[in-house]
Short mmCIF file of C-alpha atoms and ligand atoms in Angstrom, two decimals:
data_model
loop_
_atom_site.label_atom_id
_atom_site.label_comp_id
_atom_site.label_asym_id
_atom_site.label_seq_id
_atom_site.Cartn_x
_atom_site.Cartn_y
_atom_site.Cartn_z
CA UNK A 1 0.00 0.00 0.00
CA UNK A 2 1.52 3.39 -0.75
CA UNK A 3 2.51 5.91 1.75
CA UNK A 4 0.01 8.45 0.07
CA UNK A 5 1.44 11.52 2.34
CA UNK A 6 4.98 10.42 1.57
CA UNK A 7 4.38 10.77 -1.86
CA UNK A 8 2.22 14.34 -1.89
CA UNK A 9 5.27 15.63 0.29
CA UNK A 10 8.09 14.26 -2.16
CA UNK A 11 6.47 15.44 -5.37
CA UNK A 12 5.76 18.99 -4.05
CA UNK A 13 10.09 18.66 -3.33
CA UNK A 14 10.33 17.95 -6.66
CA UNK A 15 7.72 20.70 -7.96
CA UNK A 16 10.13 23.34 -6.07
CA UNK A 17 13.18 22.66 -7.69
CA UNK A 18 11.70 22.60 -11.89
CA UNK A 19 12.50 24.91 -13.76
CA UNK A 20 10.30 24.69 -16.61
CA UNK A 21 7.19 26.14 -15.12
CA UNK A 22 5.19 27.22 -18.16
CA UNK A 23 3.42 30.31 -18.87
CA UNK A 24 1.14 31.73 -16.46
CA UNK A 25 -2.02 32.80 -18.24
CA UNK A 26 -2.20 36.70 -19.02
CA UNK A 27 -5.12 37.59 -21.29
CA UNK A 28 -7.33 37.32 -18.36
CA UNK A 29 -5.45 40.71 -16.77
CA UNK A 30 -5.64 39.92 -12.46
CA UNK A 31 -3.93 35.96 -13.18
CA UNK A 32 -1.22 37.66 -14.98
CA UNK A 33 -0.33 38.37 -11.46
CA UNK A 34 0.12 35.46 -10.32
CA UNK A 35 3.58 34.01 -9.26
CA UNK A 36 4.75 31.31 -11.19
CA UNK A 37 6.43 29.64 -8.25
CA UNK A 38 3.18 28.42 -6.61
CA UNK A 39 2.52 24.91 -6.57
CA UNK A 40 -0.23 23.49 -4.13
CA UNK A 41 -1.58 19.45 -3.98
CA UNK A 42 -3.97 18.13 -2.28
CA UNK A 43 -5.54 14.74 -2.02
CA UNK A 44 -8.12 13.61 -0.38
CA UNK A 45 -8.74 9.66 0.23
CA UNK A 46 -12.30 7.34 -0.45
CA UNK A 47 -11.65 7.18 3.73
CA UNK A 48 -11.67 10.66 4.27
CA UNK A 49 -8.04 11.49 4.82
CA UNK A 50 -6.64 14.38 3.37
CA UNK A 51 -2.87 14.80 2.39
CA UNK A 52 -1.78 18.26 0.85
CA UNK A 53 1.62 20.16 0.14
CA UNK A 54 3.37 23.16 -0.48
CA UNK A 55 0.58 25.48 -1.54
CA UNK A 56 -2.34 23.80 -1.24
CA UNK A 57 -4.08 26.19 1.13
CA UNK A 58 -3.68 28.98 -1.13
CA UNK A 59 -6.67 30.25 -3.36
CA UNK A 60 -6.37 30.71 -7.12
CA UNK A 61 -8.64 31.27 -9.86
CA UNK A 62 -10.15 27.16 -10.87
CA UNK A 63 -11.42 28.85 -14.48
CA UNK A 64 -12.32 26.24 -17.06
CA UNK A 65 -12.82 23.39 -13.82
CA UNK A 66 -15.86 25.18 -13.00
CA UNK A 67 -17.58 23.25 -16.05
CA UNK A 68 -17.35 20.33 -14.43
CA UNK A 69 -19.54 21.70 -11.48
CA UNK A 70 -22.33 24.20 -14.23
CA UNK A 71 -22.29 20.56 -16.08
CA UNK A 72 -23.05 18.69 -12.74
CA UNK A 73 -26.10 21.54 -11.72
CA UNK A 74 -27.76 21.44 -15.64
CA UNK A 75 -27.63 17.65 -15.56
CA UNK A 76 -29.68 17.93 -12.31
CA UNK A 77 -32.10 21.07 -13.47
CA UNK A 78 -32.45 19.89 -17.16
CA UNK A 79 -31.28 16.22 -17.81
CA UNK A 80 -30.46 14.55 -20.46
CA UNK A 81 -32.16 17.26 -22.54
CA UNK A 82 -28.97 18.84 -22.47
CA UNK A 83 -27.39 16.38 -25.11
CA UNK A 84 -29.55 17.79 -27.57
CA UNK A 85 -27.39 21.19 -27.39
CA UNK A 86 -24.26 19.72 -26.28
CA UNK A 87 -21.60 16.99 -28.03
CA UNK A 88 -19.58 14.33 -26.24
CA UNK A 89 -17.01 13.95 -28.51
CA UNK A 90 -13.30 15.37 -27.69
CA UNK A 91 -12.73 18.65 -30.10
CA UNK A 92 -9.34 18.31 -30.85
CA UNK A 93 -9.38 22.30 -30.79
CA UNK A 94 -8.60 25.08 -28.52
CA UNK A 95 -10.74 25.57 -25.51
CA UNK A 96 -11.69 28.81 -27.25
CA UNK A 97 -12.32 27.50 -30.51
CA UNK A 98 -15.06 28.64 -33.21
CA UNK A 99 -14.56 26.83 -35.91
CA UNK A 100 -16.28 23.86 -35.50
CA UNK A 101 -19.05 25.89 -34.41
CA UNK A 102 -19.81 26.65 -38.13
CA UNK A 103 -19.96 22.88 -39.77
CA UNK A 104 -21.58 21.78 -36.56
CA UNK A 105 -24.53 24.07 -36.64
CA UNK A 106 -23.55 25.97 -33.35
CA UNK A 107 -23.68 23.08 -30.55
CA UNK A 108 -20.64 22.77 -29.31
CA UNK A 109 -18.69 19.02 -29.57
CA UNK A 110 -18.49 18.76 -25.35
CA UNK A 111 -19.38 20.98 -22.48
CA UNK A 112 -15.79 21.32 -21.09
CA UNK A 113 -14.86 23.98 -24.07
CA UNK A 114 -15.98 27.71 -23.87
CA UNK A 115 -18.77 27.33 -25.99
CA UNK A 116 -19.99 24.25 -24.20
CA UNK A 117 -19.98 25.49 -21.00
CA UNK A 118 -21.61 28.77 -22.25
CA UNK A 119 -24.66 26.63 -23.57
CA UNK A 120 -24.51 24.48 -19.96
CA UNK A 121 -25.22 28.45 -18.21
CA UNK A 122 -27.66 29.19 -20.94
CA UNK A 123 -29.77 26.17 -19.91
CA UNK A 124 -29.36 26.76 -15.92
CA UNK A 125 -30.50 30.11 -16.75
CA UNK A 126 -33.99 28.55 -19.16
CA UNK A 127 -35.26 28.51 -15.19
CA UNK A 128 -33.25 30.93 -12.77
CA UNK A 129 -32.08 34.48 -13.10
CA UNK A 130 -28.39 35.35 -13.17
CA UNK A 131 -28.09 35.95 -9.67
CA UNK A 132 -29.57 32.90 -8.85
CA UNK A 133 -27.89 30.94 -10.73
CA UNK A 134 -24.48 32.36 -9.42
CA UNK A 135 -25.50 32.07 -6.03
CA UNK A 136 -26.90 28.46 -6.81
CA UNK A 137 -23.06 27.58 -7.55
CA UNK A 138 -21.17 29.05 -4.95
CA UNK A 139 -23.95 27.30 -2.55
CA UNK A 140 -23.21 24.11 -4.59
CA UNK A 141 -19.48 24.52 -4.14
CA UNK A 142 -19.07 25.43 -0.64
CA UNK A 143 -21.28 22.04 0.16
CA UNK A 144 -19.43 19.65 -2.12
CA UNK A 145 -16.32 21.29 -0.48
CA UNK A 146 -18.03 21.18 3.38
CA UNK A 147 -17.21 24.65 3.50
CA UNK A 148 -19.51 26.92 4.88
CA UNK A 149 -18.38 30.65 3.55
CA UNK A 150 -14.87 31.25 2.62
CA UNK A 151 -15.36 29.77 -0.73
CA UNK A 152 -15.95 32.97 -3.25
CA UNK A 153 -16.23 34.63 -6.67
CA UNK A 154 -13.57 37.12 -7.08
CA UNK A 155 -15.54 39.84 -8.78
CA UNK A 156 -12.10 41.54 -10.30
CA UNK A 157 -11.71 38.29 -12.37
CA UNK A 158 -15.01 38.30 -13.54
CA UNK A 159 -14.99 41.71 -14.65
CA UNK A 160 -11.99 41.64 -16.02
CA UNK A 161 -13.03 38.35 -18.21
CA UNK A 162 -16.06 40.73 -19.25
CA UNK A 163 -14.09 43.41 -20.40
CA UNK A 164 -12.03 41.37 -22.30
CA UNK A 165 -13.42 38.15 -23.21
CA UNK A 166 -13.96 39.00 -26.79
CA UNK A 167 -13.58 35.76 -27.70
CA UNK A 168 -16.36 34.37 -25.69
CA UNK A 169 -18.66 36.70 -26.75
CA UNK A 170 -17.78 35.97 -30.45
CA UNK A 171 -18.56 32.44 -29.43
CA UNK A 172 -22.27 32.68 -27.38
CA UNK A 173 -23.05 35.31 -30.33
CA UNK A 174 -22.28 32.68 -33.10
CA UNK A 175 -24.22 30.44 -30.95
CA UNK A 176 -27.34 32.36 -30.99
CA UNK A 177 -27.70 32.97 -34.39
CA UNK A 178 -28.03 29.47 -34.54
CA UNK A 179 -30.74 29.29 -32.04
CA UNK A 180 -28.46 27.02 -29.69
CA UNK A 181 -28.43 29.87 -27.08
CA UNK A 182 -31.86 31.45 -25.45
CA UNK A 183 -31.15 33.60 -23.05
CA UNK A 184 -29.74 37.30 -23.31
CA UNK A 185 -25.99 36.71 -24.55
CA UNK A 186 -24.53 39.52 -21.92
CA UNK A 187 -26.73 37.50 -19.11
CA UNK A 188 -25.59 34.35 -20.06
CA UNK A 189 -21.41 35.33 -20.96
CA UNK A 190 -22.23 37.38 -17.08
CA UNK A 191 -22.94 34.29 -15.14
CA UNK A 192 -20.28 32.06 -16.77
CA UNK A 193 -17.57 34.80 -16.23
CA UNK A 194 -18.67 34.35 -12.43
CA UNK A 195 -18.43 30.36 -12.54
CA UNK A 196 -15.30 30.96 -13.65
CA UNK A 197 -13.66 33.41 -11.44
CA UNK A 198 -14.57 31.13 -8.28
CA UNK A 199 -11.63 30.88 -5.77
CA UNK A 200 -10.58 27.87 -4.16
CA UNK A 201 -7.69 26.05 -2.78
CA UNK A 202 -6.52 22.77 -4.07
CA UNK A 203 -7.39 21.16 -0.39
CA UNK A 204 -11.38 22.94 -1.34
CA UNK A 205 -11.10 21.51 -4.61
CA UNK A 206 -10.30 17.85 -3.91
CA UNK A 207 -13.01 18.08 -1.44
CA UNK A 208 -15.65 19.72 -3.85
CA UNK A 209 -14.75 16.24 -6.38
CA UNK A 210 -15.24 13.71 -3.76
CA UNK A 211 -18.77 12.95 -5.42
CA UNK A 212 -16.69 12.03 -8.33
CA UNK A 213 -14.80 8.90 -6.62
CA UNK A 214 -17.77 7.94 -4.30
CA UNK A 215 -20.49 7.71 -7.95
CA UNK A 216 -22.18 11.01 -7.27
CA UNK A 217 -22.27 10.49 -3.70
CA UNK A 218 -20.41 12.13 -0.47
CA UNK A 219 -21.41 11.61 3.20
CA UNK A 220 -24.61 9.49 2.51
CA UNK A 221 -26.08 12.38 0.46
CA UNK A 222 -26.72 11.35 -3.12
CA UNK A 223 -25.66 14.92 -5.16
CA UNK A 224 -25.77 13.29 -9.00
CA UNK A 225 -26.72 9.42 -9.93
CA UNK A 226 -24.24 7.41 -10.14
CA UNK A 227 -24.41 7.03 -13.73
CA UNK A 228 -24.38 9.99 -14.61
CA UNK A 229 -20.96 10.75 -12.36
CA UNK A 230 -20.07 7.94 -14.28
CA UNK A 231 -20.59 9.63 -17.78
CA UNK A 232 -19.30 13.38 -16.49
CA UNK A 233 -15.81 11.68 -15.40
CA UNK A 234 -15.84 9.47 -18.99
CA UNK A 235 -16.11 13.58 -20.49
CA UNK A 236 -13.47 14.46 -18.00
CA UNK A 237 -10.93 11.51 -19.55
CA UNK A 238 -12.13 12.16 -23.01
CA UNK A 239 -12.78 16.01 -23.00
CA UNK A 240 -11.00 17.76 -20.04
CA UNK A 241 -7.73 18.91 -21.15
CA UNK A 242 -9.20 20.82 -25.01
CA UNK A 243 -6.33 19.48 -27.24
CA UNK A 244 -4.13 18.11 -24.86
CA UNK A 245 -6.65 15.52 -23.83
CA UNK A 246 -5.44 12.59 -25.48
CA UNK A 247 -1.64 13.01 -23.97
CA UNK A 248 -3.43 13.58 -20.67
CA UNK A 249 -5.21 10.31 -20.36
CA UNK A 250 -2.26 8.56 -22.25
CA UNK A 251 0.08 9.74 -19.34
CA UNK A 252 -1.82 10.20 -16.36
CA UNK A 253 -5.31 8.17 -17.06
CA UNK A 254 -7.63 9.96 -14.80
CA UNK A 255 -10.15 11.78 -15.39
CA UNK A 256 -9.32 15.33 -14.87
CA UNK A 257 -10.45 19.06 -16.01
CA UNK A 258 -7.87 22.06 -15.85
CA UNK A 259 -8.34 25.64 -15.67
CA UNK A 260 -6.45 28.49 -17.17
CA UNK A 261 -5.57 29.65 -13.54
CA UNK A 262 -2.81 26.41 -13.50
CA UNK A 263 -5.61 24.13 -11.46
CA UNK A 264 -6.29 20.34 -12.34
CA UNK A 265 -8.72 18.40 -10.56
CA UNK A 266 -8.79 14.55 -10.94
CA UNK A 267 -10.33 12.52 -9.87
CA UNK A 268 -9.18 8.49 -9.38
CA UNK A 269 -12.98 6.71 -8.90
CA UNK A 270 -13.51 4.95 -5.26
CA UNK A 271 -9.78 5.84 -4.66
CA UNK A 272 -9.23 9.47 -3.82
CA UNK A 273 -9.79 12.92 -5.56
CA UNK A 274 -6.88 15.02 -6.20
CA UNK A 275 -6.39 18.68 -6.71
CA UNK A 276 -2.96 20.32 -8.14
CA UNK A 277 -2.13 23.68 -8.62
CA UNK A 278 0.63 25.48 -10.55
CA UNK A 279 -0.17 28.71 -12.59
CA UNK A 280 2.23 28.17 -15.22
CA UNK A 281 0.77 26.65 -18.39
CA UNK A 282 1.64 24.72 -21.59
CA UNK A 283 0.72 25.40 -25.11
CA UNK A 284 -2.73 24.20 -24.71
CA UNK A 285 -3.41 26.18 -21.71
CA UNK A 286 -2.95 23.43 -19.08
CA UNK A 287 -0.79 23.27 -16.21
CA UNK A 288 2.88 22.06 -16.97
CA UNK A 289 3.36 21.04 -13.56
CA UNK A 290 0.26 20.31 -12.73
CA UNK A 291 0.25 17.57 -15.08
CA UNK A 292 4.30 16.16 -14.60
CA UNK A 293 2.69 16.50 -10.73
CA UNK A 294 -0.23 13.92 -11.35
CA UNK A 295 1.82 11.81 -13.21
CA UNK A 296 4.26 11.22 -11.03
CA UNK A 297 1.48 10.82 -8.40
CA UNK A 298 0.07 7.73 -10.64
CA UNK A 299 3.66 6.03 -11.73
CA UNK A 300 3.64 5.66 -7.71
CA UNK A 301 0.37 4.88 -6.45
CA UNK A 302 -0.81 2.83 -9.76
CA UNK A 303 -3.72 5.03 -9.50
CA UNK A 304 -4.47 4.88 -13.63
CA UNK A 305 -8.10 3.50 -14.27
CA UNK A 306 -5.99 1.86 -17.05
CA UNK A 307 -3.89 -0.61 -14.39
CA UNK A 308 -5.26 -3.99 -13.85
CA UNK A 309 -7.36 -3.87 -10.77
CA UNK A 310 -6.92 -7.45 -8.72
CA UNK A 311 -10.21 -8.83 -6.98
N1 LIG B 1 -12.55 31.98 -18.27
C1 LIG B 1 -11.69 31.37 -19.22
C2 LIG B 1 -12.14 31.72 -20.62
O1 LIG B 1 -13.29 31.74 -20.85
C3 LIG B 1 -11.68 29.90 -19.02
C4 LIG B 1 -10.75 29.16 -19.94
C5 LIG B 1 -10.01 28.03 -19.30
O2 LIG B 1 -9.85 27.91 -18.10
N2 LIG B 1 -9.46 27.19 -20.13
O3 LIG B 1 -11.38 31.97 -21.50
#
């Protein structure tokens, strides 16, 4: 049996000392600021141990991992309606893409790109108002996590993504002339600008996933159905890293979802869910270290849902 805390303590040594960080994300102005020395991991076990590292108490901004929580609340308000709008299939593209929003008649190939997750507000807002539905999140957050209030939305990263997020308003406009968004575009690009600009730490994180290992359940309260956690961490292997997706699950083999503010959350199913933190990304907008983090967590543990389980 590994020495799980041995190993989260070792690998955060080894995070300290690389010097290939990445590039820390600046067209989103405020995580331009970020240092690129941070590295936080935290993991947190099926039993309910928790073993975290280095920075893992820190906040920073979890961006694009927020999908997997807007996809989590639409399955739950809308259900499988929402494959009518939205594709499953990885997009081989940017996580900002538009082009195969033209041949594909405006629904986006998965809800972990921009444009998916910008249909997945769209449909939480077919029955709340923006508010709502922002406060619905951060409600839904600080539960999974089992934390009561310092979980937040820093508002100078979502205004900041709304005075320069161009490229997702190009995106939800393109969308709505082909009838694949409803609601007011500034209303719907509004609310997902505040899903993404939610703070946490990686220990907050790995606790907010833990219905992901336990099949949409944590402390005997059922949050999702257990297929359907099933089918949202399938998306995370297939879909969660844009174009980098395939070399994720090739050489880590969880699922996982990154953000643009260096976060990865993954999640290894009725063994432990894991979040890693490092602001400095690589060409596809993913954590460097996050990733050489996770997969030197897996070489160690055998965590991979692709090693041969015995029993
Ligand atoms: N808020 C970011 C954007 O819309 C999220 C992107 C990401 O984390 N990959 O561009």
């Amino acid at each position: 049996m590994a020495d799980v805390g041995r190993i989260v303590a070792d690998i955060a040594g080894e995070m300290r000392g690389e010097e290939h960080r990445g590039k820390v994300a600046s067209y989103i102005p405020p995580l331009a600021c970020v240092p690129a020395d941070k590295f936080g991991l935290a993991v947190v076990m099926a039993d309910g141990s928790v073993h975290t590292a280095g920075d893992a108490d820190q906040t920073f901004s979890i961006q694009s991992i927020s999908k997997v929580f807007a996809l989590t609340l639409a399955l739950g308000a809308v259900g499988d309606q929402l494959w009518k709008r939205v594709g499953r299939e990885p997009s081989g593209s940017a996580f900002n893409s538009i082009v195969q929003l033209e041949t594909e008649h405006g629904i986006p190939r998965n809800p972990f790109i921009n444009a998916g997750a910008i249909v997945v507000c769209d449909l939480l807002l077919g029955r709340l108002q923006p508010r709502e539905a922002i406060g619905q999140m951060l409600r839904f957050v600080r539960e999974l996590a089992g934390d009561d209030d310092t979980i937040r939305i820093d508002e100078t990263v979502a205004q900041a993504e709304q005075d320069t997020g161009f490229r997702n308003m190009a995106l939800a406009n393109y969308m709505r002339a082909f009838g694949n968004i409803h609601s007011d575009v500034g209303m719907v690009l509004g609310t997902y600008f505040h899903f993404c600009a939610l703070a946490m730490s990686c220990r907050q994180l790995a606790m907010a996933g833990r219905y992901l290992m336990h099949g949409g359940r944590v402390e005997g309260h059922r949050v999702i159905t257990e297929s359907r956690a099933r089918r949202i961490n399938a998306l995370m292997m297939s879909c969660g890293h844009y174009d980098n997706s395939g070399d994720f699950a090739f050489r880590i083999g969880l699922p996982g979802k990154s953000g643009v503010g260096g976060g990865i959350l993954a999640v290894a199913p009725g063994i432990a869910s894991i979040a890693v933190w490092s602001p400095g990304l690589n060409e596809a907008g993913n954590s460097h270290l996050g990733q050489l983090a996770l997969e030197r967590l897996v070489q160690r543990t055998g965590w991979s849902v692709f090693e041969p389980r015995v029993g």
